[in-house]
Coordinates of C-alpha atoms and ligand atoms in Angstrom, one line a residue:
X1 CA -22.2 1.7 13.3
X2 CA -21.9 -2.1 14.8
X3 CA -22.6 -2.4 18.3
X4 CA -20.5 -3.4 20.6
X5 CA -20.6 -7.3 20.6
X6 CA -20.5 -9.1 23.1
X7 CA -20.0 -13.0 22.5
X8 CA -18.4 -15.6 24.0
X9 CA -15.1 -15.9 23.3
X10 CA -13.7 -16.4 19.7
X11 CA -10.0 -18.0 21.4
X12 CA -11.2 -21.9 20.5
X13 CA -11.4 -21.7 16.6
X14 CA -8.2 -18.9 16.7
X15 CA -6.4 -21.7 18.5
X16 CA -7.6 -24.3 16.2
X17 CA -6.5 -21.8 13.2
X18 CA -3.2 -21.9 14.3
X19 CA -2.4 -25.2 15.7
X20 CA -3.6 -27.4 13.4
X21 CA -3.0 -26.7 10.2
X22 CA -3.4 -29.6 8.1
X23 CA -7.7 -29.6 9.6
X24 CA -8.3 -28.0 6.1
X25 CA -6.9 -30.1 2.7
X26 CA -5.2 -28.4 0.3
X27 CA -6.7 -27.6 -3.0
X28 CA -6.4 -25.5 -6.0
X29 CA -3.2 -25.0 -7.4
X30 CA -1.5 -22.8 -5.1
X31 CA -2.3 -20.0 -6.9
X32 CA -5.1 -17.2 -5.9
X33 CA -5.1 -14.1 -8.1
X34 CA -7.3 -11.5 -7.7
X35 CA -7.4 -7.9 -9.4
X36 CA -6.4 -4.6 -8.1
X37 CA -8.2 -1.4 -8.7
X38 CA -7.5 2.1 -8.8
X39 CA -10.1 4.0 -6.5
X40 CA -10.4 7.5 -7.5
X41 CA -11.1 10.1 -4.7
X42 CA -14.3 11.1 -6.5
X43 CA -18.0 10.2 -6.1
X44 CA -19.7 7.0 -7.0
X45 CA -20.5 8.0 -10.8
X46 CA -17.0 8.3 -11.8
X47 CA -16.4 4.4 -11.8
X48 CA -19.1 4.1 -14.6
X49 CA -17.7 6.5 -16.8
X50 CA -16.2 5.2 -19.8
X51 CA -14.8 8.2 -21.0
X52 CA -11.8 11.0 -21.5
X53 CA -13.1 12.1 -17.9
X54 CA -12.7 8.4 -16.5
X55 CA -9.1 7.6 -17.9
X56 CA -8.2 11.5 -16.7
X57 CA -9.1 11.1 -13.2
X58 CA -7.3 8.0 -13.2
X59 CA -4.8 10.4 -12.1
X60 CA -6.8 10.6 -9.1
X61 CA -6.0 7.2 -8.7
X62 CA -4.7 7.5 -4.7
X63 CA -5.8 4.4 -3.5
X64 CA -5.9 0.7 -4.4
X65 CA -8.7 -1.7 -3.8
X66 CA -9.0 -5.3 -3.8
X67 CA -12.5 -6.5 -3.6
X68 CA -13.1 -10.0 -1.3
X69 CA -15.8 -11.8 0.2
X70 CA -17.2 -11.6 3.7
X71 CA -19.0 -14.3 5.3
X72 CA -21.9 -17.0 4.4
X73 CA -23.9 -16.2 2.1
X74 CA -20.9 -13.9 1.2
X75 CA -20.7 -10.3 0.5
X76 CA -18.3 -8.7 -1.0
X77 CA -16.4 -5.7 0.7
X78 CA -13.5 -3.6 -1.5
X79 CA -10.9 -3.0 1.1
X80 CA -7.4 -0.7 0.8
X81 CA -4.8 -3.0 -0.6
X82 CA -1.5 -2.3 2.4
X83 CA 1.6 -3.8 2.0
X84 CA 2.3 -1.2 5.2
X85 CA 0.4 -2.8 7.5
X86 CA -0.3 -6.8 8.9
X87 CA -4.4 -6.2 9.9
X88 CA -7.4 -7.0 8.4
X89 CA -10.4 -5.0 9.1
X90 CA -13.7 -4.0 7.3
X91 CA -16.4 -1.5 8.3
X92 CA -14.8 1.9 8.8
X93 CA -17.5 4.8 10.7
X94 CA -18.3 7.0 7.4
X95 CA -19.1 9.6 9.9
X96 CA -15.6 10.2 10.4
X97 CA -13.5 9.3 7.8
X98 CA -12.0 12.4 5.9
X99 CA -14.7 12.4 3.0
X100 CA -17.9 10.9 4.4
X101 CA -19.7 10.8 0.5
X102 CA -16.3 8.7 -0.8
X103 CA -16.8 6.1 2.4
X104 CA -20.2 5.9 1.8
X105 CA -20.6 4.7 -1.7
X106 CA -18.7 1.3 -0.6
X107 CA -21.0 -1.5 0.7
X108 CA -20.5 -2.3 4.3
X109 CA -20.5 -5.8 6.0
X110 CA -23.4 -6.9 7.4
X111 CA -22.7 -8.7 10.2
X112 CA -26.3 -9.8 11.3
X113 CA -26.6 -11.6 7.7
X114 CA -23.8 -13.9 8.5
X115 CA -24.1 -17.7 9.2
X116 CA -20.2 -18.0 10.0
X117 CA -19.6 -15.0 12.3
X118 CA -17.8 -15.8 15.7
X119 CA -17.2 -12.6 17.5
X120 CA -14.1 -12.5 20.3
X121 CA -14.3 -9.7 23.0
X122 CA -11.0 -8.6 21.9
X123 CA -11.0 -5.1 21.1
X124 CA -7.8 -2.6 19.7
X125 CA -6.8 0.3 18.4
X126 CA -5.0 0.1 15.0
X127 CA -3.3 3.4 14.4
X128 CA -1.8 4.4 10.8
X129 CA -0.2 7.7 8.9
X130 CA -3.6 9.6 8.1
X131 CA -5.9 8.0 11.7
X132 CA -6.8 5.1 12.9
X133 CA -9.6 2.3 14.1
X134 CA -10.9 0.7 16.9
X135 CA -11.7 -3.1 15.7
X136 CA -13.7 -5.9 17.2
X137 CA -12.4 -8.8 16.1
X138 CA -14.4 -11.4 14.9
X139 CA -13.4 -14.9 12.8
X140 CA -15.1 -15.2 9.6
X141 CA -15.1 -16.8 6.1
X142 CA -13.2 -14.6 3.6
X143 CA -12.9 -15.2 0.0
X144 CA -10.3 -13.7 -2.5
X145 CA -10.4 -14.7 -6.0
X146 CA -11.1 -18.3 -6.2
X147 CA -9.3 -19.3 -2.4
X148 CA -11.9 -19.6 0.3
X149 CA -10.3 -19.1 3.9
X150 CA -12.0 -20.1 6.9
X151 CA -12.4 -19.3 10.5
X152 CA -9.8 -15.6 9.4
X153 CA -9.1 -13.8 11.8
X154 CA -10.6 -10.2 10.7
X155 CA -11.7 -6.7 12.9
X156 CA -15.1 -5.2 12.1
X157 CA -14.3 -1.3 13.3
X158 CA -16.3 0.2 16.3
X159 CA -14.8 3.1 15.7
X160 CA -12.6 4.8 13.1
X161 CA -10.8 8.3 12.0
X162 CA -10.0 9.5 8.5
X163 CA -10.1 6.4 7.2
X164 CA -12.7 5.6 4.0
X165 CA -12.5 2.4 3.1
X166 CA -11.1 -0.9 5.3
X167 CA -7.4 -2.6 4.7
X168 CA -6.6 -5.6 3.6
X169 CA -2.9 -6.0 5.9
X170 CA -0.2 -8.0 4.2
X171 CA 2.8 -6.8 5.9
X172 CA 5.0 -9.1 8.4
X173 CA 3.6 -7.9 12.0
X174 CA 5.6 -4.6 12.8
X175 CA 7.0 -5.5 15.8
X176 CA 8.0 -9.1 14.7
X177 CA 5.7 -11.2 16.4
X178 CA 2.3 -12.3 14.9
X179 CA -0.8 -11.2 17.4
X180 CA -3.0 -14.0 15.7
X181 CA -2.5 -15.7 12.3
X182 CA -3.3 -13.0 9.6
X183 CA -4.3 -13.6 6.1
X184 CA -1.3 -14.6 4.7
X185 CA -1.0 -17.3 7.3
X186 CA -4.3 -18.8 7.2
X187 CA -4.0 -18.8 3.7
X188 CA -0.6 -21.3 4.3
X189 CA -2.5 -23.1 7.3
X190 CA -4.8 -23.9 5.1
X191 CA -3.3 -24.9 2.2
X192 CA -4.5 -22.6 -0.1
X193 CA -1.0 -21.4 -0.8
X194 CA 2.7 -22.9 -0.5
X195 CA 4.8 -20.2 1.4
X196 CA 3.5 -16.4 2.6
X197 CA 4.3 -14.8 -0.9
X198 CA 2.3 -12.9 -3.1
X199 CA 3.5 -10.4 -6.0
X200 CA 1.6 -7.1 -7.4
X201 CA 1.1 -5.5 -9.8
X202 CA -0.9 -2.0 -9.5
X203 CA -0.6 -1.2 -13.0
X204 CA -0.4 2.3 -14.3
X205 CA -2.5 5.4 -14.6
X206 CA -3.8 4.6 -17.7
X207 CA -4.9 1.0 -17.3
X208 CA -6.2 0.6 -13.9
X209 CA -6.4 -2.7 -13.3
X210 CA -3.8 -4.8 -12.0
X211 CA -3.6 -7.6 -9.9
X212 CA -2.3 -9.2 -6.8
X213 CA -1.0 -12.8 -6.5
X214 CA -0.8 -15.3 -3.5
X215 CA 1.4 -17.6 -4.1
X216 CA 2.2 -16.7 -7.8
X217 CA 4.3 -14.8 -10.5
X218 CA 3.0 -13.8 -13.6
X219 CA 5.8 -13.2 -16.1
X220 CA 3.5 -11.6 -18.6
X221 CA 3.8 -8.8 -16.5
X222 CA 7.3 -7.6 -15.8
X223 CA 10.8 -7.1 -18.0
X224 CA 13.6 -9.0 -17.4
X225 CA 14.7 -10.9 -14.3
X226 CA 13.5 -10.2 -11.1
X227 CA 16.3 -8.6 -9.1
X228 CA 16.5 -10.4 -5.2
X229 CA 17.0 -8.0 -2.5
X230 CA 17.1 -9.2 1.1
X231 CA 14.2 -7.7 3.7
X232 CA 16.0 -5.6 5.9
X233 CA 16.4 -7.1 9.6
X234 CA 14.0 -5.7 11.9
X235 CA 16.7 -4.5 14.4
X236 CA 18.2 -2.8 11.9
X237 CA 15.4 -0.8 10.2
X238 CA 15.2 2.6 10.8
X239 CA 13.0 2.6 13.2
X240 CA 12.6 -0.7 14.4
X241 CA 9.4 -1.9 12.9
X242 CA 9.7 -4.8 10.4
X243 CA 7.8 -3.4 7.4
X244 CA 8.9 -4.8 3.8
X245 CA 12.2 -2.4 3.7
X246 CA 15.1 -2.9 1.1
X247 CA 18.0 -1.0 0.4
X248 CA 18.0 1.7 -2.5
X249 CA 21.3 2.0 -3.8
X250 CA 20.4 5.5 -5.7
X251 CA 18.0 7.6 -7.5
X252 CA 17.9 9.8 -11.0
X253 CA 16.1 11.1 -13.6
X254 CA 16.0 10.0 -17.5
X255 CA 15.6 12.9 -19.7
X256 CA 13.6 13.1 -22.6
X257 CA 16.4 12.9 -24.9
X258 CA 17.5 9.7 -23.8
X259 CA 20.4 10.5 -20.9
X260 CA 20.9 10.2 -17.7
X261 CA 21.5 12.0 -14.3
X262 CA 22.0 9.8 -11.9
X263 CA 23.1 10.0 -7.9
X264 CA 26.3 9.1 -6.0
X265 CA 25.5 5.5 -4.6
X266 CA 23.4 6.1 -1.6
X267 CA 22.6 3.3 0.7
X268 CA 19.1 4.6 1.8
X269 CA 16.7 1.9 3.3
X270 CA 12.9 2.4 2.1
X271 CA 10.2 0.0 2.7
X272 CA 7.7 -0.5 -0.4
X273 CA 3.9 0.5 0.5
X274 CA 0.9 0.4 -1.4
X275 CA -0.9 2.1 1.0
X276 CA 1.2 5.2 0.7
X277 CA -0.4 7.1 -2.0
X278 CA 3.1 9.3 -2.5
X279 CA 6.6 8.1 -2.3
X280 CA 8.7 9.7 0.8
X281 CA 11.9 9.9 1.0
X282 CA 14.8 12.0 2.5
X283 CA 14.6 15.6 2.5
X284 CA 17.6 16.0 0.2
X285 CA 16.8 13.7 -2.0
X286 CA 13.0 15.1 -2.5
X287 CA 14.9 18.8 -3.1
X288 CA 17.2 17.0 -5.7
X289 CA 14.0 15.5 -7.7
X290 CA 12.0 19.0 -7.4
X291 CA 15.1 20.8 -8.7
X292 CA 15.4 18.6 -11.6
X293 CA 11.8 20.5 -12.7
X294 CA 12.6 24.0 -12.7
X295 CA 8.9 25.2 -13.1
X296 CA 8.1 23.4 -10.2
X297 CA 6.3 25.6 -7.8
X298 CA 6.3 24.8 -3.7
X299 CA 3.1 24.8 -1.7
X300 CA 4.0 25.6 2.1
X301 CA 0.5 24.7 3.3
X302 CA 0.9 20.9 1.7
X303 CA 4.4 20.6 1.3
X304 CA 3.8 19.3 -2.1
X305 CA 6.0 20.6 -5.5
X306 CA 3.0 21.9 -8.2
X307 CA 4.3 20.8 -11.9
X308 CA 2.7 22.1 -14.9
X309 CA 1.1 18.8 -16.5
X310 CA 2.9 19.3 -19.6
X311 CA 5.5 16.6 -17.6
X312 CA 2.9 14.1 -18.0
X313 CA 3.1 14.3 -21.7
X314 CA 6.6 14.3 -21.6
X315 CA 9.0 11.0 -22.0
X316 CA 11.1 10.2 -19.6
X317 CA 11.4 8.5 -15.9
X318 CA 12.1 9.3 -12.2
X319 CA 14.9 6.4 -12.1
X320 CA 15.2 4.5 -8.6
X321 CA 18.6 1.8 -8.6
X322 CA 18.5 -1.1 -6.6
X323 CA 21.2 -4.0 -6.4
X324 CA 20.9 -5.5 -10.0
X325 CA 17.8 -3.5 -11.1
X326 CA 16.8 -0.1 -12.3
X327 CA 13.2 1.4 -11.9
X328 CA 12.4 3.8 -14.6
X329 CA 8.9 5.1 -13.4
X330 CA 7.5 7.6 -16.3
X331 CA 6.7 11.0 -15.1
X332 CA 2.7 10.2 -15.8
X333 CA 3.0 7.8 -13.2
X334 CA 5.0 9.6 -10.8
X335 CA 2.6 12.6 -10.5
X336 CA -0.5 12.7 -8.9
X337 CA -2.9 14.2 -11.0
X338 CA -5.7 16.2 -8.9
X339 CA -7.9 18.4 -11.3
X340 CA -5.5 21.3 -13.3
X341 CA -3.1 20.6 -10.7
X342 CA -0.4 18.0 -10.8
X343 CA 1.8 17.4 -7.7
X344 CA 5.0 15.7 -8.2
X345 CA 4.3 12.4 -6.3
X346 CA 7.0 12.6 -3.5
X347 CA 7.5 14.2 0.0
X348 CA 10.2 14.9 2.1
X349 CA 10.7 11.9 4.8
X350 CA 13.9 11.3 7.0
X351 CA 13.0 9.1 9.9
X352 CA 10.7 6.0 7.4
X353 CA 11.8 6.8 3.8
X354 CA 8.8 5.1 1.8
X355 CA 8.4 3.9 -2.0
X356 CA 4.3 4.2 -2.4
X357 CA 2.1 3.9 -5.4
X358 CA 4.1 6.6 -7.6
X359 CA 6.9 4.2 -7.3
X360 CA 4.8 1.0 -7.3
X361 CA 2.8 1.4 -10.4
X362 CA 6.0 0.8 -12.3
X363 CA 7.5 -2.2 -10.8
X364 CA 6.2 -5.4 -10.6
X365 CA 6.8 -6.7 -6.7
X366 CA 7.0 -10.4 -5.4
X367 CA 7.5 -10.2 -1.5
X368 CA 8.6 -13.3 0.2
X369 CA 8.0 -13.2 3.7
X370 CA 9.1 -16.8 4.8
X371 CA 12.7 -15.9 2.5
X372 CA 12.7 -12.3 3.4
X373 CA 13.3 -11.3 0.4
X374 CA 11.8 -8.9 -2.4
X375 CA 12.0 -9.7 -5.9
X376 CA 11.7 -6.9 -8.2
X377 CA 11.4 -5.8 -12.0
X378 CA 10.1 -3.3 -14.3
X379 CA 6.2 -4.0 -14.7
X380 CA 5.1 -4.0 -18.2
X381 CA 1.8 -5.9 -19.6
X382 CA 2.6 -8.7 -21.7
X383 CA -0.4 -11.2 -21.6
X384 CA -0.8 -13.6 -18.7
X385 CA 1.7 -16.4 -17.7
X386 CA 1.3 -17.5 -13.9
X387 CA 3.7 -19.2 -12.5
X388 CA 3.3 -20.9 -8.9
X389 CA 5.5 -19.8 -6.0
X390 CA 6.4 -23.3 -4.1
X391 CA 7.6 -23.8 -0.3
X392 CA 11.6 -23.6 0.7
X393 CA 14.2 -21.0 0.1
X394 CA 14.2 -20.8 -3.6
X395 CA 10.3 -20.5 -3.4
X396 CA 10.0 -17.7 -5.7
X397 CA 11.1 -19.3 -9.1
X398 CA 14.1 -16.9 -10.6
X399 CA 11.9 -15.8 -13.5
X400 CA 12.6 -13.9 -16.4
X401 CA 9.5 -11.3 -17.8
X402 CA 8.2 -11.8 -21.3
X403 CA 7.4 -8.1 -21.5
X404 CA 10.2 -6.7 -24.0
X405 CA 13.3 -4.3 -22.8
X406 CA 13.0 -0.7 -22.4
X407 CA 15.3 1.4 -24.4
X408 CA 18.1 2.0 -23.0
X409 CA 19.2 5.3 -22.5
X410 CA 21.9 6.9 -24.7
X411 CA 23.9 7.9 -21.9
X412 CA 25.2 9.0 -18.4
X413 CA 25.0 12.6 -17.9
X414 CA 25.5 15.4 -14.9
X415 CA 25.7 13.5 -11.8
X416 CA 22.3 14.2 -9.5
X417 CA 23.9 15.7 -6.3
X418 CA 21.9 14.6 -3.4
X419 CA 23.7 16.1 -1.0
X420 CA 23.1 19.8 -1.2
X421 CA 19.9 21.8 0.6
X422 CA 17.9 23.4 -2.0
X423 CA 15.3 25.5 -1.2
X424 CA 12.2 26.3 -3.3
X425 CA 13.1 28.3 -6.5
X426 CA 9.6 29.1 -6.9
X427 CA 5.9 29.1 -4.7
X428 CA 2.5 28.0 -5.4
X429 CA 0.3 31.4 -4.6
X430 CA -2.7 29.2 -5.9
X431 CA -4.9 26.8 -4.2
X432 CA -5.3 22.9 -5.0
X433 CA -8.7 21.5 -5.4
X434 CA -10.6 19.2 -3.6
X435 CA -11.5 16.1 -3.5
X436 CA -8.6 13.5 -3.1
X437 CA -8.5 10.8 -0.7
X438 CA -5.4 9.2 -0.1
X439 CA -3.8 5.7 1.3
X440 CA -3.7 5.0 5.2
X441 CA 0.3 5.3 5.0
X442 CA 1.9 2.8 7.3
X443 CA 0.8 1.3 10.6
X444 CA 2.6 2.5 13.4
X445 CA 3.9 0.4 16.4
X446 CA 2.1 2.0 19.0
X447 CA 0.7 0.4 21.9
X448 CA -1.8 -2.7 21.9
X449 CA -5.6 -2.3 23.3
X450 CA -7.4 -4.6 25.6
X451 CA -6.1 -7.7 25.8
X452 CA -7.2 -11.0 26.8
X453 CA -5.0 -13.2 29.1
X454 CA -4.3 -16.5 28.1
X455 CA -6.2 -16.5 25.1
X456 CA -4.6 -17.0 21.1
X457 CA -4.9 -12.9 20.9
X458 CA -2.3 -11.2 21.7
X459 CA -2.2 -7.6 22.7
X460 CA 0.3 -6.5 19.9
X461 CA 3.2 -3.8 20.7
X462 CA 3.3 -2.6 24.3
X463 CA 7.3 -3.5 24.6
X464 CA 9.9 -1.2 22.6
X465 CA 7.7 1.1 20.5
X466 CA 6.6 3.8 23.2
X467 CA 6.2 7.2 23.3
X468 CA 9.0 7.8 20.6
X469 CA 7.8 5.6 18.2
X470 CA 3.8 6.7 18.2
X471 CA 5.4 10.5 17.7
X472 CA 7.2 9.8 15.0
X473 CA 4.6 7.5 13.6
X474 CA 2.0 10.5 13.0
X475 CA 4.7 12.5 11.4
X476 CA 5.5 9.6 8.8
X477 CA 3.3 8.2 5.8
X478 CA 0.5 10.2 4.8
X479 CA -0.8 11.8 7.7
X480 CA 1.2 15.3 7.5
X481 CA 0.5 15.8 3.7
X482 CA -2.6 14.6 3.6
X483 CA -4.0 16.0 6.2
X484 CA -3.1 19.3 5.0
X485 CA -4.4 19.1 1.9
X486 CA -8.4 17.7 3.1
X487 CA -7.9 20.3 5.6
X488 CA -7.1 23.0 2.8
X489 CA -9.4 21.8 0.5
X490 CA -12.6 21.5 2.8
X491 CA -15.2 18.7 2.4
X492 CA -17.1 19.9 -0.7
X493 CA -18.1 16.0 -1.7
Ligands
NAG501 C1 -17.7 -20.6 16.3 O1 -16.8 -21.2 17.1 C2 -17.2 -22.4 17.8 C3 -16.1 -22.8 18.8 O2 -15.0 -23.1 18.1 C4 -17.4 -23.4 16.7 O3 -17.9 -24.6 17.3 C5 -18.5 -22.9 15.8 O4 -18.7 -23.8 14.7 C6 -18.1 -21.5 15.2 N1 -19.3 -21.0 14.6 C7 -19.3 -20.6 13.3 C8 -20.5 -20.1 12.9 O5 -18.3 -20.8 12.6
NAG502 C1 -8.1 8.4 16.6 O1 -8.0 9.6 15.8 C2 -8.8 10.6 16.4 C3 -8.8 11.7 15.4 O2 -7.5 12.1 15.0 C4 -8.4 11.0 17.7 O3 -9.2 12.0 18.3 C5 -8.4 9.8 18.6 O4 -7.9 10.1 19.9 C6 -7.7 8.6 18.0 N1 -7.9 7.5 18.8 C7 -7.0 6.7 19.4 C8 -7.4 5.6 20.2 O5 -5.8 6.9 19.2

């Protein structure tokens, strides 16, 4: 565990971070692409597999990792990939994360190695779904792909709780106000890219990795046009934090003979998180989706529907509707595979609906921060064709995919009614193995940690999240489920 460090204070080159961002000179060409991995919740052979077992316990698949450099010389550190969360932090305490063996085989920062290490005495606690970490932060050199960023503002944990593997933050700050310049922002500061956009691609269960772009598209990856939806205004978000939330207009299923069941039109408002291992989403529309499977068996202690794994064999898609764009995401990517069980990859959620990595894997995302907007389309894999995002309101260029069209389905069917309760037709009298890990789920907008006056960081949160808003924070994301299910499973690894 890193010692407490105490430094001098980090404020000046923060300050000079922030305030003067033409210090560095642009270069490259705006475009920094780096690739994003499945982690499986296993140990540290399973990566070297090349085999039936490997491309099986891609099902695993609960996390995604992006792997970046750390400091001079530099060392490379895979962190969590979270669209759910703004922070950057490295270093989490193996000793306490859920599955000590699955932390452990990731190489930690060494901080004592580093030539460009300036520590700040500024110290918080950054709480998410499943736990949460106490960070130092320090400013550092951090490379991703071929982009070198200097002076980053990053926290090297003191402390942390459940949590394997660090997080690479690229969500707008919750509360609306940045506490320092995060990556996306250095990365603009600094020239390294036009506007805070980025797009990714997490690719599905059977080809593991995909990719995430700053300050690019690549329309070898997607079908069609990307649809625009606006962010939804902080202040109007459900509960107040500005996360990367959009409005879902409604939610079916294709069946394997072609047709469709589709909802009412709903106006449900779900914020996209690769962080979230499971999508979540609101109690009656879970019930709809696990009624659609009627072999599907409920598990009290997780919460979770059990499906035979047949459905992963199967054709068909759990459909999600948008304004001006249908997700078809095939039932192999929707359910988390975990040994002879497979769980169908959603959870009941009314307070902060999410769309996670069972959604994610099948749509190809660009989020424009400076815009607000999200551009969206069906991921495919088509070859490579990058395209740079520029600076302005029509930033993100309004690209078409070269991937070729889906089929498209022979017709509309019964009408999904998402209104109705629906309890469990069947229960799961068995026992799920061990042995998963999943994402941290979203960052909740608790209350900053020790702050220091005057300087460039700010305590974050404090004003207008409270007491409510931490409660309802542990009950949302992954926590709840996930929880349950370590608990259930005990830590055999
Ligand atoms: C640390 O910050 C100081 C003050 O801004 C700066 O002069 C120095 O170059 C920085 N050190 C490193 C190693 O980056
Ligand atoms: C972090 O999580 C642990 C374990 O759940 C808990 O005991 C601790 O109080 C939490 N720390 C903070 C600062 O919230």
């Amino acid at each position: 565990m890193l010692p407490v460090i105490l430094a001098a204070s980090l404020l000046a080159p923060a300050a000079a971070g922030a305030s003067e961002p033409n210090r560095i000179v642009a270069r490259g060409d705006g475009i920094i692409r780096s690739p994003v991995r499945q982690i499986a919740g296993s140990g540290p052979n399973l990566r070297a597999r090349q085999n039936e077992v490997e491309v099986q316990n891609q099902r695993f698949g609960t996390r995604y990792g992006v792997e970046i450099e750390i400091g001079t010389p530099p060392q490379k550190i895979t962190l969590i990939l979270d669209t759910g969360s703004p922070n950057t932090w490295i270093n989490p305490v193996c000793e306490t994360a859920n599955l000590p063996s699955d932390c452990a085989q990731f190489a930690q920062f060494n901080y004592e190695k580093s030539s460009t290490l300036n520590v700040t005495d500024y110290v918080d606690t950054l709480r998410y779904g499943i736990g949460n970490a106490t960070v130092q932060y320090v400013s550092e050199t951090v490379t991703i792909g071929s982009a070198t960023i200097e002076n980053q503002i990053i926290g090297i944990a003191l402390e942390s709780h459940k949590i394997p593997l660090g997080i690479l933050g690229v969500s707008p700050p919750i509360l609306g106000v940045n506490e320092y310049p995060y990556i996306l922002d250095t990365m603009v500061d600094q020239g390294l890219i036009k506007s805070r956009a980025f797009s990714v691609d997490l690719r599905g269960v059977d080809n593991p990795t995909g990719a995430i772009i700053f300050g690019g598209v690549d329309t070898g990856k997607f079908i069609g046009k990307l649809a625009k939806l606006p962010i939804i205004p902080q202040d109007e978000t459900p509960s107040g934090a500005d996360r990367y939330y959009v409005t879902m207009t409604g939610v079916g299923l294709t069946l394997p003979d072609g047709s469709i069941v589709q909802s009412e039109e709903l106006a449900v408002p779900v914020f996209l998180d690769t962080g979230a291992t499971l999508s979540h989403l609101p109690t009656r529309i879970f019930e709809a989706l696990a009624a659609s499977f009627p072999d599907a068996l409920y598990d009290a202690d997780s919460g979770f529907y059990i499906l035979p794994c047949d459905y992963t064999d199967m054709a068909g898609s759990i459909d999600f509707y948008f304004a001006g764009k249908t997700i078809r995401v095939p039932l192999n990517e929707f359910v988390w595979q975990n040994g002879a069980y497979c769980i169908l990859g959603v959870s009941p959620e009314d307070q902060e609906p999410i769309l996670g990595d069972t959604f994610l894997r099948a749509a190809y995302v660009v989020y424009d921060q400076d815009n607000r907007n999200l551009h969206i389309a069906q991921a495919a894999n088509c070859g490579t064709n990058l395209v740079a995002i520029g600076s302005g309101a029509n930033a993100v260029p309004s690209s078409t995919g070269q991937c070729t069209e889906l089929p498209t389905p022979t017709g509309k069917g019964n009408t999904l009614d998402v209104t109705a309760t629906r309890p469990p037709v069947g229960t799961f009298t068995g026992r799920l193995p061990t042995g998963m890990e999943g994402g941290p789920g979203p960052a909740q907008s608790g209350p900053g940690g020790t702050s220091v006056t005057g300087g460039a960081l700010q305590p974050t949160g404090g004003s207008g999240s409270g007491e409510n808003a931490a409660e309802r924070g542990i009950e949302v994301g992954l926590g709840a489920v996930v929880l349950g299910v370590v608990n259930l499973l005990a830590w055999v690894l």
